[in-house]
Amino acid sequence: MTAMCDVAFLLLTFFMLTSNFTKKEAAVVNTPSSISEIKIPERNMMLILVDSKGKLFFGIDGQENRIALLEKMGTLYNIAFSQNELKEFSLINSFGLPMNQMKNYLAMKEEERESLSGMGGIPCDSMDNQLKNWVSATRSISKEYRIAIKADQSTAYPVIKKLMGTLQSLNENRYNLITTLETSADLEQKL
Amino acid sequence: MAEIGKNHRKGATKRRAKKLSTRVDFTPMVDLGFLLITFFMLATTLNKPQTMEIALPSKEKTPESEQTTVKASKAITLLLGKANTVYYYEGTRVNEVDPELHATNFSPGGLRQFLLKRNYEVMEKIRNLRTEKEKKRYSEGEYEKQLSAIKKEKSAPIVLIKASDESVYKNLIDALDEMAICNIERYAIVDIAPFDLDLMAKFNTLTKAPDVSKQ
């Protein structure tokens, strides 16, 4: 019995130390499959999510950097955020709403946020390109950040083109496209 | 004597009782352990997502002298259309004659067959290099160097990927995948031109129902 107990706790410690929990993302994205086997780096990623309807979501990792980012964006859009709001923001993985709704969003409780299904996405057009500002603000905080695009497989191409154009105008020409590994089931689907 | 014997017996029972008290029932603890294990096993993300790295050219205009011109004979243009179809043509419009457009799909027997045929020389060289490497003639680093040299050779085809507004993101990823599978190093994602749209429209009116399954 003691031996079994030992093994159980050994495994338990192993899983506790190696586990990193599934982070909840603002949108459900079904990524396309590819044969690429490069793993995505764990740290210093800015993630741009694109859902199947073409809405854009944004998120970075590192809680301190998130606070710095929101402060920067606040000064850019003349919105003052309180300490509490900054702290709330540092706990959000990714979000997709225009700056003028940010204050309301941060005032909500977590459950309310989850029930709020219709996030409008971050505006990214020539009139009001907030995504561009988010990316350039992140870049000004740390040069280390790498861009990852996680788009749904059924996202229409014009959205991707717009996104790539935005990044290109910031001179961000290298980025990662997140995919899942291709399985034989995917291959059959193609046929 | 009898008393002593009694005492003796008493002491013996006491000692036995002490021995028993050291035994602890571990079952609940093990249960708890396994419960936590199951929890952590289910909560962890074991499959990290894969990624593709791409680099796009910067928007700044490069001077005319530094621009790479694509030899028409080496150029292949892929047009990503709707419903997972992909059109391809070789070269470009010469003397008012449109290049021949073909329609296919992303199945292994479709676009890949064509690209492999066009990239035959490079594939053959890579195959040779691999057998050489198996004979231990090259080290890992040298192999990589040789491989990229082969892929970048002037004679290798250049692929232009032009996605139309009707295509979806998956098509683009599939097209990039084909580049990796067929060892095509020189490719670019380019905006679709009116000429290409015309070509596609013309093709679709000529063949009312493009029979993709034949490919």
GROMACS .gro file of C-alpha atoms in nm:
model
  406
    1MET     CA    1   0.000   0.000   0.000
    2THR     CA    2   0.274   0.244   0.093
    3ALA     CA    3   0.448   0.180  -0.237
    4MET     CA    4   0.130   0.254  -0.429
    5CYS     CA    5   0.081   0.569  -0.228
    6ASP     CA    6   0.435   0.674  -0.311
    7VAL     CA    7   0.378   0.623  -0.680
    8ALA     CA    8   0.049   0.811  -0.669
    9PHE     CA    9   0.204   1.111  -0.505
   10LEU     CA   10   0.506   1.104  -0.728
   11LEU     CA   11   0.277   1.121  -1.031
   12LEU     CA   12   0.074   1.390  -0.860
   13THR     CA   13   0.380   1.609  -0.808
   14PHE     CA   14   0.484   1.551  -1.168
   15PHE     CA   15   0.149   1.663  -1.306
   16MET     CA   16   0.130   1.957  -1.071
   17LEU     CA   17   0.469   2.084  -1.179
   18THR     CA   18   0.431   2.025  -1.551
   19SER     CA   19   0.075   2.138  -1.594
   20ASN     CA   20  -0.016   2.466  -1.748
   21PHE     CA   21  -0.384   2.520  -1.752
   22THR     CA   22  -0.597   2.577  -2.054
   23LYS     CA   23  -0.649   2.948  -2.074
   24LYS     CA   24  -0.990   3.065  -2.167
   25GLU     CA   25  -0.992   3.266  -2.483
   26ALA     CA   26  -1.237   3.536  -2.579
   27ALA     CA   27  -1.353   3.353  -2.889
   28VAL     CA   28  -1.386   2.995  -2.997
   29VAL     CA   29  -1.153   2.946  -3.289
   30ASN     CA   30  -1.124   2.631  -3.493
   31THR     CA   31  -0.775   2.652  -3.637
   32PRO     CA   32  -0.690   2.493  -3.971
   33SER     CA   33  -0.459   2.194  -3.981
   34SER     CA   34  -0.115   2.196  -4.131
   35ILE     CA   35   0.189   1.973  -4.151
   36SER     CA   36   0.407   2.222  -3.969
   37GLU     CA   37   0.550   2.083  -3.648
   38ILE     CA   38   0.707   2.391  -3.497
   39LYS     CA   39   0.580   2.445  -3.145
   40ILE     CA   40   0.467   2.785  -3.039
   41PRO     CA   41   0.686   2.963  -2.783
   42GLU     CA   42   0.525   2.993  -2.441
   43ARG     CA   43   0.623   3.340  -2.337
   44ASN     CA   44   0.620   3.683  -2.494
   45MET     CA   45   0.340   3.626  -2.735
   46MET     CA   46   0.085   3.870  -2.854
   47LEU     CA   47  -0.209   3.677  -2.980
   48ILE     CA   48  -0.447   3.807  -3.241
   49LEU     CA   49  -0.757   3.594  -3.261
   50VAL     CA   50  -0.983   3.603  -3.562
   51ASP     CA   51  -1.314   3.422  -3.532
   52SER     CA   52  -1.515   3.276  -3.816
   53LYS     CA   53  -1.718   3.593  -3.858
   54GLY     CA   54  -1.404   3.802  -3.890
   55LYS     CA   55  -1.410   3.967  -3.550
   56LEU     CA   56  -1.070   4.047  -3.406
   57PHE     CA   57  -0.952   3.981  -3.052
   58PHE     CA   58  -0.624   4.071  -2.891
   59GLY     CA   59  -0.428   3.955  -2.590
   60ILE     CA   60  -0.074   3.953  -2.454
   61ASP     CA   61   0.086   3.754  -2.176
   62GLY     CA   62   0.265   3.887  -1.869
   63GLN     CA   63   0.052   4.064  -1.610
   64GLU     CA   64   0.284   4.361  -1.555
   65ASN     CA   65   0.303   4.422  -1.927
   66ARG     CA   66  -0.075   4.411  -1.953
   67ILE     CA   67  -0.104   4.691  -1.698
   68ALA     CA   68   0.157   4.898  -1.881
   69LEU     CA   69  -0.027   4.834  -2.206
   70LEU     CA   70  -0.362   4.952  -2.080
   71GLU     CA   71  -0.207   5.264  -1.928
   72LYS     CA   72  -0.049   5.343  -2.262
   73MET     CA   73  -0.373   5.289  -2.449
   74GLY     CA   74  -0.555   5.495  -2.188
   75THR     CA   75  -0.336   5.796  -2.246
   76LEU     CA   76  -0.373   5.752  -2.622
   77TYR     CA   77  -0.753   5.754  -2.605
   78ASN     CA   78  -0.780   5.993  -2.308
   79ILE     CA   79  -0.936   5.738  -2.077
   80ALA     CA   80  -0.811   5.723  -1.721
   81PHE     CA   81  -0.816   5.379  -1.565
   82SER     CA   82  -0.821   5.326  -1.189
   83GLN     CA   83  -0.586   5.089  -1.009
   84ASN     CA   84  -0.869   4.841  -0.976
   85GLU     CA   85  -0.947   4.848  -1.345
   86LEU     CA   86  -0.582   4.800  -1.433
   87LYS     CA   87  -0.569   4.499  -1.204
   88GLU     CA   88  -0.883   4.356  -1.360
   89PHE     CA   89  -0.735   4.401  -1.705
   90SER     CA   90  -0.416   4.221  -1.609
   91LEU     CA   91  -0.624   3.909  -1.543
   92ILE     CA   92  -0.795   3.905  -1.883
   93ASN     CA   93  -0.637   3.681  -2.142
   94SER     CA   94  -0.788   3.826  -2.453
   95PHE     CA   95  -1.061   4.069  -2.532
   96GLY     CA   96  -1.236   4.202  -2.837
   97LEU     CA   97  -1.405   4.534  -2.797
   98PRO     CA   98  -1.345   4.895  -2.885
   99MET     CA   99  -1.171   5.123  -2.636
  100ASN     CA  100  -1.484   5.320  -2.547
  101GLN     CA  101  -1.645   5.005  -2.407
  102MET     CA  102  -1.339   4.897  -2.213
  103LYS     CA  103  -1.431   5.075  -1.889
  104ASN     CA  104  -1.775   4.912  -1.876
  105TYR     CA  105  -1.626   4.576  -1.954
  106LEU     CA  106  -1.371   4.598  -1.675
  107ALA     CA  107  -1.643   4.695  -1.426
  108MET     CA  108  -1.828   4.370  -1.495
  109LYS     CA  109  -1.789   4.058  -1.288
  110GLU     CA  110  -1.623   3.758  -1.446
  111GLU     CA  111  -1.949   3.568  -1.484
  112GLU     CA  112  -2.112   3.863  -1.654
  113ARG     CA  113  -1.822   3.883  -1.896
  114GLU     CA  114  -1.861   3.521  -1.988
  115SER     CA  115  -2.231   3.557  -2.050
  116LEU     CA  116  -2.159   3.857  -2.269
  117SER     CA  117  -2.128   3.657  -2.585
  118GLY     CA  118  -2.148   3.935  -2.838
  119MET     CA  119  -1.816   4.108  -2.811
  120GLY     CA  120  -1.793   4.331  -3.110
  121GLY     CA  121  -1.430   4.273  -3.189
  122ILE     CA  122  -1.154   4.532  -3.208
  123PRO     CA  123  -1.206   4.786  -3.486
  124CYS     CA  124  -0.948   4.749  -3.758
  125ASP     CA  125  -1.033   4.960  -4.058
  126SER     CA  126  -0.884   5.266  -4.214
  127MET     CA  127  -1.117   5.501  -4.022
  128ASP     CA  128  -1.048   5.363  -3.678
  129ASN     CA  129  -0.763   5.118  -3.655
  130GLN     CA  130  -0.743   5.033  -3.287
  131LEU     CA  131  -0.574   4.701  -3.343
  132LYS     CA  132  -0.280   4.884  -3.495
  133ASN     CA  133  -0.253   5.094  -3.179
  134TRP     CA  134  -0.270   4.790  -2.956
  135VAL     CA  135   0.010   4.620  -3.147
  136SER     CA  136   0.232   4.927  -3.161
  137ALA     CA  137   0.172   4.998  -2.789
  138THR     CA  138   0.273   4.641  -2.707
  139ARG     CA  139   0.578   4.676  -2.925
  140SER     CA  140   0.679   4.994  -2.743
  141ILE     CA  141   0.660   4.813  -2.407
  142SER     CA  142   0.876   4.524  -2.508
  143LYS     CA  143   1.063   4.439  -2.824
  144GLU     CA  144   1.056   4.073  -2.727
  145TYR     CA  145   0.693   4.016  -2.817
  146ARG     CA  146   0.620   3.795  -3.114
  147ILE     CA  147   0.297   3.808  -3.304
  148ALA     CA  148   0.079   3.502  -3.337
  149ILE     CA  149  -0.231   3.496  -3.552
  150LYS     CA  150  -0.491   3.241  -3.463
  151ALA     CA  151  -0.766   3.252  -3.720
  152ASP     CA  152  -1.061   3.026  -3.781
  153GLN     CA  153  -1.039   2.804  -4.085
  154SER     CA  154  -1.358   2.946  -4.230
  155THR     CA  155  -1.260   3.310  -4.189
  156ALA     CA  156  -1.302   3.492  -4.519
  157TYR     CA  157  -0.977   3.598  -4.679
  158PRO     CA  158  -1.046   3.975  -4.695
  159VAL     CA  159  -1.030   3.988  -4.314
  160ILE     CA  160  -0.690   3.821  -4.315
  161LYS     CA  161  -0.576   4.056  -4.588
  162LYS     CA  162  -0.684   4.355  -4.381
  163LEU     CA  163  -0.504   4.219  -4.077
  164MET     CA  164  -0.187   4.147  -4.270
  165GLY     CA  165  -0.203   4.493  -4.424
  166THR     CA  166  -0.231   4.648  -4.077
  167LEU     CA  167   0.068   4.456  -3.951
  168GLN     CA  168   0.261   4.538  -4.263
  169SER     CA  169   0.199   4.908  -4.214
  170LEU     CA  170   0.362   4.872  -3.871
  171ASN     CA  171   0.657   4.698  -4.033
  172GLU     CA  172   0.573   4.376  -3.853
  173ASN     CA  173   0.658   4.129  -4.122
  174ARG     CA  174   0.727   3.813  -3.927
  175TYR     CA  175   0.458   3.631  -3.746
  176ASN     CA  176   0.334   3.290  -3.651
  177LEU     CA  177   0.017   3.139  -3.784
  178ILE     CA  178  -0.126   2.901  -3.530
  179THR     CA  179  -0.245   2.570  -3.668
  180THR     CA  180  -0.316   2.225  -3.539
  181LEU     CA  181  -0.129   1.920  -3.654
  182GLU     CA  182  -0.282   1.754  -3.955
  183THR     CA  183  -0.431   1.414  -3.887
  184SER     CA  184  -0.538   1.150  -4.132
  185ALA     CA  185  -0.899   1.250  -4.067
  186ASP     CA  186  -0.823   1.598  -4.201
  187LEU     CA  187  -0.672   1.444  -4.510
  188GLU     CA  188  -0.984   1.245  -4.575
  189GLN     CA  189  -1.189   1.557  -4.543
  190LYS     CA  190  -0.982   1.723  -4.811
  191LEU     CA  191  -1.056   1.446  -5.057
  192MET     CA  192   0.465  -1.633   4.100
  193ALA     CA  193   0.116  -1.640   3.971
  194GLU     CA  194   0.101  -1.267   4.002
  195ILE     CA  195   0.423  -1.225   3.823
  196GLY     CA  196   0.294  -1.446   3.550
  197LYS     CA  197  -0.019  -1.236   3.534
  198ASN     CA  198   0.186  -0.924   3.515
  199HIS     CA  199   0.393  -1.075   3.247
  200ARG     CA  200   0.085  -1.153   3.043
  201LYS     CA  201  -0.046  -0.802   3.090
  202GLY     CA  202   0.277  -0.655   2.967
  203ALA     CA  203   0.262  -0.875   2.662
  204THR     CA  204  -0.086  -0.757   2.568
  205LYS     CA  205   0.024  -0.394   2.614
  206ARG     CA  206   0.317  -0.443   2.382
  207ARG     CA  207   0.089  -0.596   2.118
  208ALA     CA  208  -0.149  -0.303   2.145
  209LYS     CA  209   0.138  -0.062   2.083
  210LYS     CA  210   0.239  -0.248   1.769
  211LEU     CA  211  -0.115  -0.228   1.634
  212SER     CA  212  -0.140   0.145   1.688
  213THR     CA  213   0.147   0.220   1.447
  214ARG     CA  214  -0.053   0.090   1.151
  215VAL     CA  215  -0.236   0.364   0.965
  216ASP     CA  216  -0.493   0.296   0.698
  217PHE     CA  217  -0.359   0.455   0.381
  218THR     CA  218  -0.654   0.380   0.152
  219PRO     CA  219  -0.825   0.722   0.176
  220MET     CA  220  -0.495   0.897   0.118
  221VAL     CA  221  -0.423   0.694  -0.194
  222ASP     CA  222  -0.778   0.763  -0.311
  223LEU     CA  223  -0.720   1.133  -0.269
  224GLY     CA  224  -0.388   1.105  -0.448
  225PHE     CA  225  -0.540   0.940  -0.749
  226LEU     CA  226  -0.830   1.182  -0.752
  227LEU     CA  227  -0.588   1.473  -0.774
  228ILE     CA  228  -0.388   1.296  -1.043
  229THR     CA  229  -0.698   1.253  -1.255
  230PHE     CA  230  -0.782   1.619  -1.204
  231PHE     CA  231  -0.440   1.740  -1.313
  232MET     CA  232  -0.430   1.501  -1.605
  233LEU     CA  233  -0.760   1.633  -1.734
  234ALA     CA  234  -0.684   1.997  -1.667
  235THR     CA  235  -0.345   2.011  -1.838
  236THR     CA  236  -0.304   2.093  -2.201
  237LEU     CA  237  -0.092   1.824  -2.346
  238ASN     CA  238  -0.107   1.924  -2.708
  239LYS     CA  239   0.055   2.258  -2.762
  240PRO     CA  240  -0.064   2.423  -3.079
  241GLN     CA  241   0.156   2.412  -3.384
  242THR     CA  242   0.265   2.718  -3.568
  243MET     CA  243   0.381   2.821  -3.911
  244GLU     CA  244   0.628   3.099  -3.942
  245ILE     CA  245   0.588   3.332  -4.233
  246ALA     CA  246   0.764   3.647  -4.329
  247LEU     CA  247   0.607   3.899  -4.561
  248PRO     CA  248   0.797   4.162  -4.753
  249SER     CA  249   0.798   4.504  -4.595
  250LYS     CA  250   0.579   4.770  -4.744
  251GLU     CA  251   0.864   5.009  -4.811
  252LYS     CA  252   0.931   5.032  -5.179
  253THR     CA  253   1.252   4.866  -5.279
  254PRO     CA  254   1.439   5.047  -5.552
  255GLU     CA  255   1.386   4.918  -5.905
  256SER     CA  256   1.739   4.782  -5.930
  257GLU     CA  257   1.696   4.562  -5.623
  258GLN     CA  258   1.358   4.424  -5.713
  259THR     CA  259   1.356   4.062  -5.803
  260THR     CA  260   1.196   4.008  -6.136
  261VAL     CA  261   1.030   3.676  -6.188
  262LYS     CA  262   1.119   3.489  -6.501
  263ALA     CA  263   0.794   3.405  -6.672
  264SER     CA  264   0.899   3.049  -6.746
  265LYS     CA  265   0.967   2.984  -6.378
  266ALA     CA  266   0.655   3.147  -6.244
  267ILE     CA  267   0.353   2.955  -6.124
  268THR     CA  268   0.050   3.146  -6.010
  269LEU     CA  269  -0.202   2.991  -5.774
  270LEU     CA  270  -0.542   3.151  -5.753
  271LEU     CA  271  -0.743   3.051  -5.450
  272GLY     CA  272  -1.108   3.048  -5.544
  273LYS     CA  273  -1.427   2.967  -5.366
  274ALA     CA  274  -1.530   2.628  -5.228
  275ASN     CA  275  -1.171   2.506  -5.183
  276THR     CA  276  -1.089   2.517  -5.553
  277VAL     CA  277  -0.751   2.636  -5.662
  278TYR     CA  278  -0.665   2.752  -6.012
  279TYR     CA  279  -0.316   2.759  -6.144
  280TYR     CA  280  -0.138   2.881  -6.453
  281GLU     CA  281   0.221   2.894  -6.562
  282GLY     CA  282   0.396   3.200  -6.689
  283THR     CA  283   0.195   3.503  -6.783
  284ARG     CA  284   0.012   3.667  -7.070
  285VAL     CA  285   0.236   3.662  -7.376
  286ASN     CA  286   0.145   3.827  -7.707
  287GLU     CA  287  -0.222   3.870  -7.615
  288VAL     CA  288  -0.254   3.499  -7.545
  289ASP     CA  289  -0.385   3.411  -7.204
  290PRO     CA  290  -0.201   3.135  -7.017
  291GLU     CA  291  -0.395   2.816  -6.979
  292LEU     CA  292  -0.582   2.798  -6.651
  293HIS     CA  293  -0.637   2.469  -6.468
  294ALA     CA  294  -0.867   2.401  -6.177
  295THR     CA  295  -0.789   2.152  -5.905
  296ASN     CA  296  -0.818   2.109  -5.529
  297PHE     CA  297  -0.595   2.064  -5.226
  298SER     CA  298  -0.609   1.685  -5.215
  299PRO     CA  299  -0.279   1.496  -5.248
  300GLY     CA  300  -0.371   1.404  -5.604
  301GLY     CA  301  -0.455   1.760  -5.700
  302LEU     CA  302  -0.229   2.058  -5.673
  303ARG     CA  303   0.053   1.860  -5.518
  304GLN     CA  304   0.098   1.639  -5.823
  305PHE     CA  305   0.145   1.941  -6.043
  306LEU     CA  306   0.385   2.119  -5.807
  307LEU     CA  307   0.594   1.807  -5.756
  308LYS     CA  308   0.619   1.763  -6.131
  309ARG     CA  309   0.732   2.121  -6.176
  310ASN     CA  310   0.974   2.099  -5.887
  311TYR     CA  311   1.107   1.760  -5.998
  312GLU     CA  312   1.472   1.864  -6.024
  313VAL     CA  313   1.486   2.001  -5.674
  314MET     CA  314   1.308   1.700  -5.531
  315GLU     CA  315   1.552   1.469  -5.705
  316LYS     CA  316   1.851   1.660  -5.568
  317ILE     CA  317   1.711   1.652  -5.219
  318ARG     CA  318   1.658   1.279  -5.249
  319ASN     CA  319   2.020   1.236  -5.351
  320LEU     CA  320   2.136   1.453  -5.068
  321ARG     CA  321   1.942   1.244  -4.823
  322THR     CA  322   2.097   0.919  -4.941
  323GLU     CA  323   2.438   1.082  -4.922
  324LYS     CA  324   2.362   1.187  -4.567
  325GLU     CA  325   2.257   0.835  -4.477
  326LYS     CA  326   2.596   0.719  -4.596
  327LYS     CA  327   2.732   0.958  -4.333
  328ARG     CA  328   2.901   1.182  -4.583
  329TYR     CA  329   2.750   1.496  -4.436
  330SER     CA  330   2.707   1.623  -4.086
  331GLU     CA  331   2.370   1.760  -3.974
  332GLY     CA  332   2.476   2.124  -4.011
  333GLU     CA  333   2.625   2.071  -4.353
  334TYR     CA  334   2.316   1.888  -4.465
  335GLU     CA  335   2.095   2.180  -4.368
  336LYS     CA  336   2.324   2.417  -4.555
  337GLN     CA  337   2.317   2.205  -4.869
  338LEU     CA  338   1.943   2.166  -4.843
  339SER     CA  339   1.873   2.536  -4.833
  340ALA     CA  340   2.122   2.592  -5.116
  341ILE     CA  341   1.931   2.344  -5.332
  342LYS     CA  342   1.598   2.499  -5.249
  343LYS     CA  343   1.719   2.846  -5.337
  344GLU     CA  344   1.859   2.747  -5.674
  345LYS     CA  345   1.779   2.976  -5.963
  346SER     CA  346   1.618   2.701  -6.164
  347ALA     CA  347   1.356   2.626  -5.899
  348PRO     CA  348   1.005   2.748  -5.972
  349ILE     CA  349   0.865   3.057  -5.806
  350VAL     CA  350   0.509   3.041  -5.681
  351LEU     CA  351   0.282   3.339  -5.645
  352ILE     CA  352  -0.012   3.275  -5.416
  353LYS     CA  353  -0.304   3.502  -5.491
  354ALA     CA  354  -0.608   3.459  -5.273
  355SER     CA  355  -0.936   3.589  -5.403
  356ASP     CA  356  -1.191   3.747  -5.170
  357GLU     CA  357  -1.405   3.434  -5.195
  358SER     CA  358  -1.142   3.208  -5.046
  359VAL     CA  359  -1.109   3.132  -4.676
  360TYR     CA  360  -0.815   3.128  -4.439
  361LYS     CA  361  -0.788   2.749  -4.456
  362ASN     CA  362  -0.711   2.768  -4.828
  363LEU     CA  363  -0.417   2.995  -4.762
  364ILE     CA  364  -0.279   2.760  -4.496
  365ASP     CA  365  -0.328   2.464  -4.729
  366ALA     CA  366  -0.142   2.646  -5.004
  367LEU     CA  367   0.145   2.728  -4.767
  368ASP     CA  368   0.147   2.364  -4.662
  369GLU     CA  369   0.186   2.253  -5.021
  370MET     CA  370   0.489   2.480  -5.050
  371ALA     CA  371   0.647   2.304  -4.753
  372ILE     CA  372   0.559   1.959  -4.883
  373CYS     CA  373   0.691   2.027  -5.231
  374ASN     CA  374   1.007   2.195  -5.101
  375ILE     CA  375   0.935   2.521  -5.274
  376GLU     CA  376   1.133   2.787  -5.098
  377ARG     CA  377   1.056   3.079  -5.321
  378TYR     CA  378   0.696   3.180  -5.289
  379ALA     CA  379   0.509   3.497  -5.213
  380ILE     CA  380   0.161   3.596  -5.107
  381VAL     CA  381   0.051   3.859  -5.353
  382ASP     CA  382  -0.266   4.062  -5.393
  383ILE     CA  383  -0.488   3.935  -5.668
  384ALA     CA  384  -0.483   4.136  -5.991
  385PRO     CA  385  -0.784   4.224  -6.212
  386PHE     CA  386  -0.621   4.015  -6.484
  387ASP     CA  387  -0.640   3.706  -6.262
  388LEU     CA  388  -1.002   3.771  -6.173
  389ASP     CA  389  -1.086   3.800  -6.543
  390LEU     CA  390  -0.908   3.477  -6.612
  391MET     CA  391  -1.101   3.301  -6.338
  392ALA     CA  392  -1.435   3.440  -6.454
  393LYS     CA  393  -1.362   3.337  -6.811
  394PHE     CA  394  -1.267   2.989  -6.701
  395ASN     CA  395  -1.582   2.948  -6.496
  396THR     CA  396  -1.811   3.052  -6.779
  397LEU     CA  397  -1.637   2.815  -7.017
  398THR     CA  398  -1.674   2.519  -6.788
  399LYS     CA  399  -2.004   2.570  -6.617
  400ALA     CA  400  -1.942   2.302  -6.359
  401PRO     CA  401  -1.570   2.266  -6.295
  402ASP     CA  402  -1.518   1.895  -6.252
  403VAL     CA  403  -1.268   1.887  -5.971
  404SER     CA  404  -1.319   1.525  -5.875
  405LYS     CA  405  -1.150   1.406  -6.192
  406GLN     CA  406  -0.811   1.539  -6.087
   0.00000   0.00000   0.00000
